[in-house]
Short mmCIF file of C-alpha atoms and ligand atoms in Angstrom, two decimals:
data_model
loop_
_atom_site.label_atom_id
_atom_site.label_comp_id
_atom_site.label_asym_id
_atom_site.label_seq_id
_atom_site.Cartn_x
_atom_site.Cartn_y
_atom_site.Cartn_z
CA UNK A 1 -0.65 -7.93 -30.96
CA UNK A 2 -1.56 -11.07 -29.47
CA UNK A 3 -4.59 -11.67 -27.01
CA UNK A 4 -3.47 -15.31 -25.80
CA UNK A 5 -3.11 -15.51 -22.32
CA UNK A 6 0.28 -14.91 -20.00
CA UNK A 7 0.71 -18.11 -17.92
CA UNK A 8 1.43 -16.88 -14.18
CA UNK A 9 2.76 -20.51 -11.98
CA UNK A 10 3.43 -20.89 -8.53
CA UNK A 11 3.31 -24.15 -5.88
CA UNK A 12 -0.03 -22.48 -4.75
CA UNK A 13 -1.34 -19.41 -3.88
CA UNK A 14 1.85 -17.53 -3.57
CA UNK A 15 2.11 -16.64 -7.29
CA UNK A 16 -1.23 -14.57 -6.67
CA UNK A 17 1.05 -12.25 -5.64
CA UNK A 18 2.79 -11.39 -8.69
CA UNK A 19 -0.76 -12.05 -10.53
CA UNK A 20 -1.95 -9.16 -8.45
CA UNK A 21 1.02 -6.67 -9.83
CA UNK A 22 0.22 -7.97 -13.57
CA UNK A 23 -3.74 -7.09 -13.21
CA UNK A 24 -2.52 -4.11 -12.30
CA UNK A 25 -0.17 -3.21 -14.66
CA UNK A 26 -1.73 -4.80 -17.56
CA UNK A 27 -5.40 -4.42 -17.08
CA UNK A 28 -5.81 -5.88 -20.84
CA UNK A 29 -3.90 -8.84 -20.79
CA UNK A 30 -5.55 -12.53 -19.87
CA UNK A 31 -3.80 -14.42 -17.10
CA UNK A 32 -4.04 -18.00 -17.16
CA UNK A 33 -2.95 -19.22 -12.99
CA UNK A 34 -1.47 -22.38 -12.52
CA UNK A 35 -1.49 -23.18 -8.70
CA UNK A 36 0.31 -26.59 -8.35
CA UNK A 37 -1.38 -27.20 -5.03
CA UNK A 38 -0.65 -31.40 -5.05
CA UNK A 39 3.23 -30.28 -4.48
CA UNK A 40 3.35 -27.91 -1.91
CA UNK A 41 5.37 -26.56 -0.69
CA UNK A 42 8.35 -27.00 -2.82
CA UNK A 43 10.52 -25.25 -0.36
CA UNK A 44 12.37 -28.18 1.47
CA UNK A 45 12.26 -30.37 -1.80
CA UNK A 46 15.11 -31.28 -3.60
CA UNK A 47 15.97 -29.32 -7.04
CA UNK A 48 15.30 -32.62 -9.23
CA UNK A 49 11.85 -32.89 -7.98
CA UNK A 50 11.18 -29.10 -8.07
CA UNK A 51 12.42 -28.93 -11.57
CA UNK A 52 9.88 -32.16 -13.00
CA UNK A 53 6.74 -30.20 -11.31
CA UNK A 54 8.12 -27.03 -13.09
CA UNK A 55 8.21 -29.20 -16.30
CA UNK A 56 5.15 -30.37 -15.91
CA UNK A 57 3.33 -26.94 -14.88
CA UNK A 58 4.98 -24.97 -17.90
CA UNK A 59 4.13 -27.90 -19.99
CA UNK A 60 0.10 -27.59 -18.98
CA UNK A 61 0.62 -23.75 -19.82
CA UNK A 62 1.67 -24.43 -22.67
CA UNK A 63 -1.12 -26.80 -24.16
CA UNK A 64 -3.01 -24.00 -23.08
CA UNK A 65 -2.25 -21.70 -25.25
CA UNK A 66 -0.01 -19.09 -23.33
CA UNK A 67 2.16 -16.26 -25.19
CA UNK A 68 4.51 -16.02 -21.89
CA UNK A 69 5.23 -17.79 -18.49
CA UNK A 70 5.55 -15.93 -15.49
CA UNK A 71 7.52 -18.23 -13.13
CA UNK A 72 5.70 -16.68 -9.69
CA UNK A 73 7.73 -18.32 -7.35
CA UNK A 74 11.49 -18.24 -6.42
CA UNK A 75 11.82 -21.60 -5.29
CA UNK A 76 11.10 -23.05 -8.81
CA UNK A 77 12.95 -20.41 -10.28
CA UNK A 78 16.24 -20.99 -8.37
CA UNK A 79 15.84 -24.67 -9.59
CA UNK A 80 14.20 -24.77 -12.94
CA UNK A 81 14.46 -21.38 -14.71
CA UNK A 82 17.36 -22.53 -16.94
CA UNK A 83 16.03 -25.85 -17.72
CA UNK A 84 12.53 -24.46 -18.80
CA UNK A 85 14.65 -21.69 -20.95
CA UNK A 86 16.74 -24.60 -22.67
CA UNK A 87 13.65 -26.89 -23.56
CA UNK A 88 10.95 -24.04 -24.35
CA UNK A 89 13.34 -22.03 -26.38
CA UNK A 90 11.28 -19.97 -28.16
CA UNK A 91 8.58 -18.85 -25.10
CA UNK A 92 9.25 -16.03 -23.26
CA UNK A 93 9.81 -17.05 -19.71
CA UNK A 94 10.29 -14.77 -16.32
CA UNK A 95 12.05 -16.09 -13.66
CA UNK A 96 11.72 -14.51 -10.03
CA UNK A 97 14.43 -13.45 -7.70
CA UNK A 98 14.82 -12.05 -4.00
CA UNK A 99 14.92 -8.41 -4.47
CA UNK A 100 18.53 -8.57 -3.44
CA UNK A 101 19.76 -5.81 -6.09
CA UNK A 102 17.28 -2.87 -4.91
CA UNK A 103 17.93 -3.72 -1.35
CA UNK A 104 21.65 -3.77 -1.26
CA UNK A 105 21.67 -0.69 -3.79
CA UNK A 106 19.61 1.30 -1.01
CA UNK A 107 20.81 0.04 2.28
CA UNK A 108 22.04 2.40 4.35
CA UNK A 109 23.48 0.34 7.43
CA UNK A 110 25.04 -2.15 4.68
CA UNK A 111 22.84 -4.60 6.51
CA UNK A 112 20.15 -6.09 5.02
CA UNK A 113 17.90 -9.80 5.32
CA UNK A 114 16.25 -11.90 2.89
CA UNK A 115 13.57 -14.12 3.99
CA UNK A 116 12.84 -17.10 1.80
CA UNK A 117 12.44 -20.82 1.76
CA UNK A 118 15.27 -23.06 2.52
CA UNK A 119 15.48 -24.44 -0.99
CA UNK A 120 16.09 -20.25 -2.31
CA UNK A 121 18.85 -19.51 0.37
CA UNK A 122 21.09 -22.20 -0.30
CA UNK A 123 20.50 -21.96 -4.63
CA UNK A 124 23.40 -21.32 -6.46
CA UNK A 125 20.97 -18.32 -8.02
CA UNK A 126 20.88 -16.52 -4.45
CA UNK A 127 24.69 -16.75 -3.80
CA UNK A 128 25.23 -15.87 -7.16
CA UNK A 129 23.32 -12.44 -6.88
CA UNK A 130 24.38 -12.16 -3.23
CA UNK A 131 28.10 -12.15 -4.18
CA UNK A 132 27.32 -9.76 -7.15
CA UNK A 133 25.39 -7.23 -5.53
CA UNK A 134 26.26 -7.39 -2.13
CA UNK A 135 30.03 -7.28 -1.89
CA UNK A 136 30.36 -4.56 1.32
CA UNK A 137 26.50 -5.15 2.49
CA UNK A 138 25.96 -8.10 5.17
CA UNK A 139 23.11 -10.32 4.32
CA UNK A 140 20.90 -12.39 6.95
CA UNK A 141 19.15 -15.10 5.74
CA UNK A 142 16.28 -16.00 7.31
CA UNK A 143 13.37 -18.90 6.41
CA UNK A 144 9.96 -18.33 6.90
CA UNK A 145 9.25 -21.28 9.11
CA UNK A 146 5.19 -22.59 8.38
CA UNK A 147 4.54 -19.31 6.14
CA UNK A 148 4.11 -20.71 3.52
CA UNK A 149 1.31 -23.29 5.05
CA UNK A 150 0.00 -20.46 7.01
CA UNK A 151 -0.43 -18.60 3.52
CA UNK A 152 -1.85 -22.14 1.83
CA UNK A 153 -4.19 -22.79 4.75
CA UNK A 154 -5.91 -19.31 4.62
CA UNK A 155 -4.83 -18.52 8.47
CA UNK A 156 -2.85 -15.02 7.71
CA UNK A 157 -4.83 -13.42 10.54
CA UNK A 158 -4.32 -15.83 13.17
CA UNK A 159 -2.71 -16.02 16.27
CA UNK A 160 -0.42 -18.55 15.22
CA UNK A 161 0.65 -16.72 12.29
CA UNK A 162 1.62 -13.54 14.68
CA UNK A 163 3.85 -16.28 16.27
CA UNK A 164 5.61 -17.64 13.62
CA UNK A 165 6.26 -14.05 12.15
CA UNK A 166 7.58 -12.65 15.37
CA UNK A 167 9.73 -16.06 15.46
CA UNK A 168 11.45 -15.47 12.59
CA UNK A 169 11.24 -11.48 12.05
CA UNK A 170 10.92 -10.21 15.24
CA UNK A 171 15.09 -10.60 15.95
CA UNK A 172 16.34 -8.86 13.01
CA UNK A 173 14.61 -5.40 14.23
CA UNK A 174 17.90 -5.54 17.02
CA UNK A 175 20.26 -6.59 14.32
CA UNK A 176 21.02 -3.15 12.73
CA UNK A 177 19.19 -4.24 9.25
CA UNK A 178 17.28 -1.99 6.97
CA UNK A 179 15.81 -3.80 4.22
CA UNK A 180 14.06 -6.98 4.78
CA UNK A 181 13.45 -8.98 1.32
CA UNK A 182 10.75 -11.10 1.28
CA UNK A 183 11.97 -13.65 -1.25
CA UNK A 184 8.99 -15.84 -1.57
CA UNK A 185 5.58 -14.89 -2.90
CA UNK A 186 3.91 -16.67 -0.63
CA UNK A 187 5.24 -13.83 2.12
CA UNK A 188 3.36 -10.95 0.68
CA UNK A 189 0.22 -12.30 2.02
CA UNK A 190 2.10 -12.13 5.19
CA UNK A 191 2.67 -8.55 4.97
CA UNK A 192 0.36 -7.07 7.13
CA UNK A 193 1.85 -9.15 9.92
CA UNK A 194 5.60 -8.48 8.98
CA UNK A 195 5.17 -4.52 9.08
CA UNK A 196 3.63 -4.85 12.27
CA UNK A 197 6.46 -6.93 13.78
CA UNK A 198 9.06 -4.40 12.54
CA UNK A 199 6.96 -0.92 12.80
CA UNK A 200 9.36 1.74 14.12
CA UNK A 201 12.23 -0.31 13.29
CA UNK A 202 13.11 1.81 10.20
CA UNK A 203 13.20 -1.54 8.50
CA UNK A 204 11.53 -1.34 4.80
CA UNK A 205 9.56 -4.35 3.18
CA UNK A 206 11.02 -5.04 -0.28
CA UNK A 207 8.86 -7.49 -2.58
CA UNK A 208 9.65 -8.54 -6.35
CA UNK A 209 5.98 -8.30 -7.40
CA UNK A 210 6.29 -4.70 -8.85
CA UNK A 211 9.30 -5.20 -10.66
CA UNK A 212 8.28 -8.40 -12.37
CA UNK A 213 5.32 -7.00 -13.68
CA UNK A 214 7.35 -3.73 -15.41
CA UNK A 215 9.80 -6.50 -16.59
CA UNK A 216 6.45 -8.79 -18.24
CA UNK A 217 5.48 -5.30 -19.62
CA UNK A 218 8.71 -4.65 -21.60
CA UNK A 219 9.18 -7.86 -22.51
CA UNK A 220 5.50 -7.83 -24.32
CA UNK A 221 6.49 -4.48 -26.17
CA UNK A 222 9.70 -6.13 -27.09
CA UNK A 223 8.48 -9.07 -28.55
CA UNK A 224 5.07 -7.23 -29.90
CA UNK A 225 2.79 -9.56 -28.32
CA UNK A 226 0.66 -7.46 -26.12
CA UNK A 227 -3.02 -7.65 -25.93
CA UNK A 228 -4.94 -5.08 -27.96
CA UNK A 229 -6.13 -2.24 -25.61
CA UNK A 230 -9.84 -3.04 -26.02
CA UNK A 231 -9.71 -6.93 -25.32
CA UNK A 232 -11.95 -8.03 -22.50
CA UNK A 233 -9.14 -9.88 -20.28
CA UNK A 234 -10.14 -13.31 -18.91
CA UNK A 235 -9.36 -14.53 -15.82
CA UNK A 236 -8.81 -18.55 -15.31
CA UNK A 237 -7.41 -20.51 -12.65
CA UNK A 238 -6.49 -24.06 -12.85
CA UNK A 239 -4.35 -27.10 -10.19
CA UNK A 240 -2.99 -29.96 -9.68
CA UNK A 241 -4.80 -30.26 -6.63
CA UNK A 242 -8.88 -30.64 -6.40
CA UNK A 243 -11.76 -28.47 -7.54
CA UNK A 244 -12.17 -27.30 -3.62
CA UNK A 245 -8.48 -25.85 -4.14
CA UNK A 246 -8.88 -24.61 -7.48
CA UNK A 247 -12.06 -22.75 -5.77
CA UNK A 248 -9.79 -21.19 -3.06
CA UNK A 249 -7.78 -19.83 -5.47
CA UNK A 250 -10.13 -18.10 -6.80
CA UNK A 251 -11.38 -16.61 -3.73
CA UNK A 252 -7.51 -15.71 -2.79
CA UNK A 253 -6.85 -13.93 -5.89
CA UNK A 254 -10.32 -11.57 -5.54
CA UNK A 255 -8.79 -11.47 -1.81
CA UNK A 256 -5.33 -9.96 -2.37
CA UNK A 257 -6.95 -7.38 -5.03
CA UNK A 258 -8.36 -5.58 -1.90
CA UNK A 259 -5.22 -5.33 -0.42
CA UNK A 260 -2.52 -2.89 -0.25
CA UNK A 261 0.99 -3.55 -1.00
N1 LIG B 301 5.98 -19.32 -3.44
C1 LIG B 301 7.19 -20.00 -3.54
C2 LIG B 301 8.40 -19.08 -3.59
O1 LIG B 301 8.28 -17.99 -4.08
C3 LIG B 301 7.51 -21.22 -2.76
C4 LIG B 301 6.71 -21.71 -1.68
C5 LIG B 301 6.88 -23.17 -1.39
O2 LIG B 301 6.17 -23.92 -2.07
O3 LIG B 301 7.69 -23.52 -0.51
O4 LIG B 301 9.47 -19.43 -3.19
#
């Protein structure tokens, strides 16, 4: 038993959307958010730089006292996931990936896209996976162009967001796909949007959120470091950025408890 907190880090707010999936999983356990904010977006940065801010955010976590790091974000995952394994050996550390696996196991048409930043589409991580799982199934790759400053700058229910999401989404409901992976957490603030682009499509949204939180669970179990069941869980948020940002984050994570996957 151990009531330390699980670090949850992300470039911003995007990692709120795996922090959502562990509140609900693990009502008991503390999360400790680390939304870089000063770097992002990391998504059209090279790996060297993304892997010294994921250095740097996992070493913060660590001074703080976490029993686990959730790495909520794909984009430092793809680039820094094996470096933070090989210098923190002995801290239990979750990478994310597309949901390229479920998707590819599922598909029907053998067609399927993953939509992601720039930096997670052209990782040897994604064309690793992609060549494992999807041998026979066609993959589109698409970017989110501006989602993830649409997500940063609070404007999910704008105009412009509509825009940008029928921009980039709105051609694959012609294309014959039926799975769409959204392969940033930054996009499942973006959701809303997304289903509405491909409604009657026959298109399913596929996140990671879900998954990473079962994975978090059995990984506490197997390393017996789960909270005790009648700890009061604390909440904490901290940046890079300013207090104004750390504030939004806040707000955003109280936000995306009130919605539905
Ligand atoms: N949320 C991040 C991801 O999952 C990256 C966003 C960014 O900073 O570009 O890929």
């Amino acid at each position: 038993m151990n009531n330390a907190p699980i670090g949850v880090y992300d470039s911003g707010f995007g990692g709120l959307s795996v922090w959502r999936e562990l509140r609900r999983l693990l009502p008991h356990e503390s999360l400790l958010y680390l939304g870089d904010g000063k770097n992002c977006p990391y998504g059209g940065r090279s790996r060297t730089e993304i892997e010294g801010f994921a250095i740097e955010a996992v070493e913060r976590l660590v001074e703080e006292g976490v029993k686990m790091v959730v790495v909520g974000c794909n984009t430092a995952t793809t680039a820094a996931v094996e470096t933070l394994r090989k210098r923190w050996p002995d801290m239990p550390i979750v990478g994310l990936e597309p949901a390229v696996k479920p998707a590819c196991l599922t598909t029907a048409s053998r067609k399927i896209a993953v939509l992601a930043t720039a930096h997670s589409l052209s990782s040897d991580m994604f064309l690793d996976t992609a060549a494992r799982y999807a041998e026979d199934v066609e993959v589109v790759k698409v970017v989110g162009e501006g989602f993830v400053e649409l997500v940063e700058g609070d404007m999910e229910c704008t105009a412009e967001a509509e825009r940008l999401v029928r921009k980039a989404v709105g051609p694959l409901v012609s294309m014959g796909v039926d799975k769409l992976v959204l392969g940033c957490t930054h996009y499942p603030f973006l959701r809303p949007t997304i289903e509405r682009v491909v409604a009657g499509s026959g298109i399913e949204v596929i996140d990671s959120g879900a998954a990473v939180a079962r994975r978090v669970e059995w990984l506490l179990e197997r390393y017996d470091i789960a909270a005790e069941c009648d700890s009061q869980p604390v909440m904490r948020f901290i940046t890079f950025a300013d207090e104004g940002y750390r504030h939004r984050l806040e707000a955003k994570a109280e936000r995306i408890m009130n919605i539905d996957r």
